[in-house]
Amino acid sequence: LLAFIVYTYGSQTFMPLQYHLITLPFFVAGLILIVFNPRVLRESLFSIAFLTFLTPLPSDFLNKAGATLSVFATEAGNSLVNIVGISSWISSESGVPTINLVRSDGLPMSFAVDIPCSGLYSLISFIIFAAFVAYVVRGTIWKKVAIFGIGFPLIYLLNILRITSIILIGYQWGA
């Protein structure tokens, strides 16, 4: 009944896909409860909750989070490039943070870090993977939380290193 109500309400909004997909876990849970019993529902609760990852996040949230992450990744990548000894600076072209530098052959080079390059989609993918691994791994709850928590800074650090290595490759050999 809850899935039907949310589905009907979502059909009247500007974001029907998000509402329709969010009803899927409720619908599956209801079907399991009707066809089987509460014990089967309890055993399959994680699998049903995992269906919520099918729901796309609101675009306003993705744009704001992606913009914040792209600024942070640009500043961190620029700092690492400067540590290596390459003089670079940050500018903003059309609201997109850009790392600018002059290559070794004297040609200017710029590297824009927009939302697709910010690491946002990597973080979303990591959340899905980490939730699955934390559920599957055997051990205490603190070990599962540690696996889930340590990964966030690690995955974002890898994104910053990816941006820095692309800039260094572009500096050395061009675009």
PDB file of C-alpha atoms in Angstrom:
ATOM      1  CA  LEU A   1       0.000   0.000   0.000  1.00  0.00           C
ATOM      2  CA  LEU A   2       2.856   2.384   0.867  1.00  0.00           C
ATOM      3  CA  ALA A   3       4.551   1.653  -2.473  1.00  0.00           C
ATOM      4  CA  PHE A   4       1.314   2.346  -4.330  1.00  0.00           C
ATOM      5  CA  ILE A   5       0.746   5.646  -2.492  1.00  0.00           C
ATOM      6  CA  VAL A   6       4.291   6.888  -3.158  1.00  0.00           C
ATOM      7  CA  TYR A   7       4.112   5.724  -6.782  1.00  0.00           C
ATOM      8  CA  THR A   8       0.840   7.567  -7.336  1.00  0.00           C
ATOM      9  CA  TYR A   9       2.146  10.721  -5.660  1.00  0.00           C
ATOM     10  CA  GLY A  10       5.385  10.548  -7.655  1.00  0.00           C
ATOM     11  CA  SER A  11       3.462  10.334 -10.922  1.00  0.00           C
ATOM     12  CA  GLN A  12       2.169  13.855 -10.252  1.00  0.00           C
ATOM     13  CA  THR A  13       5.593  15.425  -9.643  1.00  0.00           C
ATOM     14  CA  PHE A  14       8.421  16.657 -11.874  1.00  0.00           C
ATOM     15  CA  MET A  15      10.615  13.737 -10.724  1.00  0.00           C
ATOM     16  CA  PRO A  16       8.477  10.647 -11.324  1.00  0.00           C
ATOM     17  CA  LEU A  17      11.461   8.354 -11.992  1.00  0.00           C
ATOM     18  CA  GLN A  18      12.943   8.912  -8.528  1.00  0.00           C
ATOM     19  CA  TYR A  19       9.612   8.273  -6.842  1.00  0.00           C
ATOM     20  CA  HIS A  20       8.862   5.220  -8.949  1.00  0.00           C
ATOM     21  CA  LEU A  21      12.244   3.667  -8.226  1.00  0.00           C
ATOM     22  CA  ILE A  22      12.111   4.398  -4.501  1.00  0.00           C
ATOM     23  CA  THR A  23       8.875   2.403  -4.293  1.00  0.00           C
ATOM     24  CA  LEU A  24      10.631  -0.753  -5.516  1.00  0.00           C
ATOM     25  CA  PRO A  25      12.086  -1.797  -2.113  1.00  0.00           C
ATOM     26  CA  PHE A  26       8.728  -1.217  -0.417  1.00  0.00           C
ATOM     27  CA  PHE A  27       6.918  -3.187  -3.093  1.00  0.00           C
ATOM     28  CA  VAL A  28       9.369  -6.118  -2.917  1.00  0.00           C
ATOM     29  CA  ALA A  29       9.204  -6.116   0.900  1.00  0.00           C
ATOM     30  CA  GLY A  30       5.422  -6.192   0.748  1.00  0.00           C
ATOM     31  CA  LEU A  31       5.430  -9.052  -1.752  1.00  0.00           C
ATOM     32  CA  ILE A  32       7.843 -11.083   0.376  1.00  0.00           C
ATOM     33  CA  LEU A  33       5.696 -10.469   3.431  1.00  0.00           C
ATOM     34  CA  ILE A  34       2.533 -11.544   1.590  1.00  0.00           C
ATOM     35  CA  VAL A  35       4.019 -14.581  -0.194  1.00  0.00           C
ATOM     36  CA  PHE A  36       6.352 -15.803   2.562  1.00  0.00           C
ATOM     37  CA  ASN A  37       6.533 -14.654   6.173  1.00  0.00           C
ATOM     38  CA  PRO A  38       8.206 -12.036   8.423  1.00  0.00           C
ATOM     39  CA  ARG A  39      11.242 -14.294   8.981  1.00  0.00           C
ATOM     40  CA  VAL A  40      12.045 -14.416   5.256  1.00  0.00           C
ATOM     41  CA  LEU A  41      11.559 -10.658   5.094  1.00  0.00           C
ATOM     42  CA  ARG A  42      13.996 -10.173   7.983  1.00  0.00           C
ATOM     43  CA  GLU A  43      16.586 -12.398   6.269  1.00  0.00           C
ATOM     44  CA  SER A  44      16.327 -10.526   2.972  1.00  0.00           C
ATOM     45  CA  LEU A  45      16.206  -7.021   4.451  1.00  0.00           C
ATOM     46  CA  PHE A  46      19.729  -6.057   3.336  1.00  0.00           C
ATOM     47  CA  SER A  47      19.043  -7.190  -0.237  1.00  0.00           C
ATOM     48  CA  ILE A  48      15.834  -5.198  -0.293  1.00  0.00           C
ATOM     49  CA  ALA A  49      17.522  -2.124   1.193  1.00  0.00           C
ATOM     50  CA  PHE A  50      20.244  -2.499  -1.435  1.00  0.00           C
ATOM     51  CA  LEU A  51      17.570  -1.781  -4.065  1.00  0.00           C
ATOM     52  CA  THR A  52      17.509   1.849  -2.886  1.00  0.00           C
ATOM     53  CA  PHE A  53      20.837   2.314  -4.671  1.00  0.00           C
ATOM     54  CA  LEU A  54      18.843   2.109  -7.917  1.00  0.00           C
ATOM     55  CA  THR A  55      17.264   5.450  -7.083  1.00  0.00           C
ATOM     56  CA  PRO A  56      19.163   8.333  -8.674  1.00  0.00           C
ATOM     57  CA  LEU A  57      20.032  11.154  -6.317  1.00  0.00           C
ATOM     58  CA  PRO A  58      18.355  14.526  -6.961  1.00  0.00           C
ATOM     59  CA  SER A  59      20.240  16.579  -9.547  1.00  0.00           C
ATOM     60  CA  ASP A  60      20.342  19.646  -7.272  1.00  0.00           C
ATOM     61  CA  PHE A  61      22.195  17.631  -4.628  1.00  0.00           C
ATOM     62  CA  LEU A  62      24.548  16.112  -7.220  1.00  0.00           C
ATOM     63  CA  ASN A  63      25.367  19.526  -8.677  1.00  0.00           C
ATOM     64  CA  LYS A  64      26.068  21.119  -5.292  1.00  0.00           C
ATOM     65  CA  ALA A  65      28.105  18.190  -3.985  1.00  0.00           C
ATOM     66  CA  GLY A  66      29.961  17.838  -7.295  1.00  0.00           C
ATOM     67  CA  ALA A  67      30.807  21.542  -7.387  1.00  0.00           C
ATOM     68  CA  THR A  68      32.164  21.425  -3.834  1.00  0.00           C
ATOM     69  CA  LEU A  69      34.197  18.308  -4.542  1.00  0.00           C
ATOM     70  CA  SER A  70      35.561  19.735  -7.807  1.00  0.00           C
ATOM     71  CA  VAL A  71      36.802  22.872  -6.024  1.00  0.00           C
ATOM     72  CA  PHE A  72      38.467  20.759  -3.343  1.00  0.00           C
ATOM     73  CA  ALA A  73      40.021  18.389  -5.915  1.00  0.00           C
ATOM     74  CA  THR A  74      41.280  21.352  -7.956  1.00  0.00           C
ATOM     75  CA  GLU A  75      42.925  22.982  -4.951  1.00  0.00           C
ATOM     76  CA  ALA A  76      44.494  19.706  -3.808  1.00  0.00           C
ATOM     77  CA  GLY A  77      45.694  18.818  -7.312  1.00  0.00           C
ATOM     78  CA  ASN A  78      47.119  22.306  -7.787  1.00  0.00           C
ATOM     79  CA  SER A  79      48.962  22.046  -4.468  1.00  0.00           C
ATOM     80  CA  LEU A  80      50.473  18.693  -5.431  1.00  0.00           C
ATOM     81  CA  VAL A  81      51.566  20.027  -8.814  1.00  0.00           C
ATOM     82  CA  ASN A  82      53.189  23.002  -7.074  1.00  0.00           C
ATOM     83  CA  ILE A  83      54.952  20.666  -4.623  1.00  0.00           C
ATOM     84  CA  VAL A  84      56.443  18.781  -7.576  1.00  0.00           C
ATOM     85  CA  GLY A  85      57.899  22.094  -8.750  1.00  0.00           C
ATOM     86  CA  ILE A  86      55.553  23.096 -11.552  1.00  0.00           C
ATOM     87  CA  SER A  87      54.178  26.601 -11.274  1.00  0.00           C
ATOM     88  CA  SER A  88      50.407  26.531 -11.691  1.00  0.00           C
ATOM     89  CA  TRP A  89      47.435  28.624 -10.670  1.00  0.00           C
ATOM     90  CA  ILE A  90      43.682  28.216 -10.371  1.00  0.00           C
ATOM     91  CA  SER A  91      41.141  30.199 -12.316  1.00  0.00           C
ATOM     92  CA  SER A  92      37.417  29.822 -12.837  1.00  0.00           C
ATOM     93  CA  GLU A  93      36.132  29.577 -16.390  1.00  0.00           C
ATOM     94  CA  SER A  94      32.322  29.642 -16.531  1.00  0.00           C
ATOM     95  CA  GLY A  95      32.165  28.592 -12.881  1.00  0.00           C
ATOM     96  CA  VAL A  96      34.387  25.546 -13.446  1.00  0.00           C
ATOM     97  CA  PRO A  97      37.635  25.486 -11.434  1.00  0.00           C
ATOM     98  CA  THR A  98      40.594  25.208 -13.806  1.00  0.00           C
ATOM     99  CA  ILE A  99      44.275  24.529 -13.173  1.00  0.00           C
ATOM    100  CA  ASN A 100      46.447  26.596 -15.511  1.00  0.00           C
ATOM    101  CA  LEU A 101      50.153  26.213 -16.178  1.00  0.00           C
ATOM    102  CA  VAL A 102      52.808  26.810 -18.788  1.00  0.00           C
ATOM    103  CA  ARG A 103      54.271  23.589 -20.185  1.00  0.00           C
ATOM    104  CA  SER A 104      57.991  22.955 -20.441  1.00  0.00           C
ATOM    105  CA  ASP A 105      57.908  23.895 -24.154  1.00  0.00           C
ATOM    106  CA  GLY A 106      56.304  27.273 -23.327  1.00  0.00           C
ATOM    107  CA  LEU A 107      52.761  26.458 -24.406  1.00  0.00           C
ATOM    108  CA  PRO A 108      49.893  27.228 -22.006  1.00  0.00           C
ATOM    109  CA  MET A 109      47.808  24.348 -20.707  1.00  0.00           C
ATOM    110  CA  SER A 110      44.609  24.317 -18.689  1.00  0.00           C
ATOM    111  CA  PHE A 111      42.834  21.464 -16.951  1.00  0.00           C
ATOM    112  CA  ALA A 112      39.210  21.976 -15.937  1.00  0.00           C
ATOM    113  CA  VAL A 113      37.883  19.894 -13.043  1.00  0.00           C
ATOM    114  CA  ASP A 114      34.140  19.846 -13.612  1.00  0.00           C
ATOM    115  CA  ILE A 115      31.549  17.696 -11.830  1.00  0.00           C
ATOM    116  CA  PRO A 116      32.252  14.490 -13.827  1.00  0.00           C
ATOM    117  CA  CYS A 117      35.934  14.800 -12.875  1.00  0.00           C
ATOM    118  CA  SER A 118      35.285  15.746  -9.243  1.00  0.00           C
ATOM    119  CA  GLY A 119      35.177  12.200  -7.912  1.00  0.00           C
ATOM    120  CA  LEU A 120      31.488  12.346  -7.027  1.00  0.00           C
ATOM    121  CA  TYR A 121      30.526   9.360  -9.160  1.00  0.00           C
ATOM    122  CA  SER A 122      33.474   7.383  -7.797  1.00  0.00           C
ATOM    123  CA  LEU A 123      32.242   8.106  -4.281  1.00  0.00           C
ATOM    124  CA  ILE A 124      28.731   6.968  -5.139  1.00  0.00           C
ATOM    125  CA  SER A 125      30.096   3.757  -6.660  1.00  0.00           C
ATOM    126  CA  PHE A 126      32.306   3.262  -3.637  1.00  0.00           C
ATOM    127  CA  ILE A 127      29.383   3.645  -1.248  1.00  0.00           C
ATOM    128  CA  ILE A 128      27.552   0.863  -3.053  1.00  0.00           C
ATOM    129  CA  PHE A 129      30.613  -1.391  -3.108  1.00  0.00           C
ATOM    130  CA  ALA A 130      31.582  -0.626   0.504  1.00  0.00           C
ATOM    131  CA  ALA A 131      28.070  -1.316   1.754  1.00  0.00           C
ATOM    132  CA  PHE A 132      28.165  -4.708   0.056  1.00  0.00           C
ATOM    133  CA  VAL A 133      31.668  -5.566   1.326  1.00  0.00           C
ATOM    134  CA  ALA A 134      30.856  -4.417   4.865  1.00  0.00           C
ATOM    135  CA  TYR A 135      27.797  -6.652   4.831  1.00  0.00           C
ATOM    136  CA  VAL A 136      29.595  -9.691   3.393  1.00  0.00           C
ATOM    137  CA  VAL A 137      32.835  -9.551   5.413  1.00  0.00           C
ATOM    138  CA  ARG A 138      32.933 -11.676   8.519  1.00  0.00           C
ATOM    139  CA  GLY A 139      34.002  -9.998  11.710  1.00  0.00           C
ATOM    140  CA  THR A 140      32.965  -7.563  14.347  1.00  0.00           C
ATOM    141  CA  ILE A 141      30.853  -4.503  13.691  1.00  0.00           C
ATOM    142  CA  TRP A 142      33.803  -2.127  14.264  1.00  0.00           C
ATOM    143  CA  LYS A 143      35.727  -3.900  11.491  1.00  0.00           C
ATOM    144  CA  LYS A 144      32.811  -3.421   9.113  1.00  0.00           C
ATOM    145  CA  VAL A 145      32.506   0.253  10.049  1.00  0.00           C
ATOM    146  CA  ALA A 146      36.280   0.696   9.628  1.00  0.00           C
ATOM    147  CA  ILE A 147      36.190  -0.833   6.149  1.00  0.00           C
ATOM    148  CA  PHE A 148      33.353   1.473   5.226  1.00  0.00           C
ATOM    149  CA  GLY A 149      34.885   4.600   6.836  1.00  0.00           C
ATOM    150  CA  ILE A 150      38.507   4.263   5.719  1.00  0.00           C
ATOM    151  CA  GLY A 151      37.492   3.950   2.105  1.00  0.00           C
ATOM    152  CA  PHE A 152      36.046   7.453   1.760  1.00  0.00           C
ATOM    153  CA  PRO A 153      39.290   9.381   2.254  1.00  0.00           C
ATOM    154  CA  LEU A 154      41.188   6.716   0.331  1.00  0.00           C
ATOM    155  CA  ILE A 155      38.946   6.802  -2.747  1.00  0.00           C
ATOM    156  CA  TYR A 156      39.005  10.590  -2.803  1.00  0.00           C
ATOM    157  CA  LEU A 157      42.788  10.673  -2.377  1.00  0.00           C
ATOM    158  CA  LEU A 158      43.049   8.368  -5.384  1.00  0.00           C
ATOM    159  CA  ASN A 159      40.918  10.799  -7.393  1.00  0.00           C
ATOM    160  CA  ILE A 160      43.221  13.690  -6.440  1.00  0.00           C
ATOM    161  CA  LEU A 161      46.252  11.598  -7.444  1.00  0.00           C
ATOM    162  CA  ARG A 162      44.523  10.795 -10.754  1.00  0.00           C
ATOM    163  CA  ILE A 163      43.981  14.492 -11.467  1.00  0.00           C
ATOM    164  CA  THR A 164      47.568  15.304 -10.506  1.00  0.00           C
ATOM    165  CA  SER A 165      49.006  12.538 -12.703  1.00  0.00           C
ATOM    166  CA  ILE A 166      46.930  13.701 -15.697  1.00  0.00           C
ATOM    167  CA  ILE A 167      48.267  17.230 -15.212  1.00  0.00           C
ATOM    168  CA  LEU A 168      51.848  15.950 -14.940  1.00  0.00           C
ATOM    169  CA  ILE A 169      51.456  13.837 -18.080  1.00  0.00           C
ATOM    170  CA  GLY A 170      49.960  16.809 -19.915  1.00  0.00           C
ATOM    171  CA  TYR A 171      52.803  19.024 -18.697  1.00  0.00           C
ATOM    172  CA  GLN A 172      55.408  16.591 -19.948  1.00  0.00           C
ATOM    173  CA  TRP A 173      53.892  15.377 -23.225  1.00  0.00           C
ATOM    174  CA  GLY A 174      50.984  17.722 -24.001  1.00  0.00           C
ATOM    175  CA  ALA A 175      47.288  17.156 -24.264  1.00  0.00           C
TER     176      ALA A 175
END
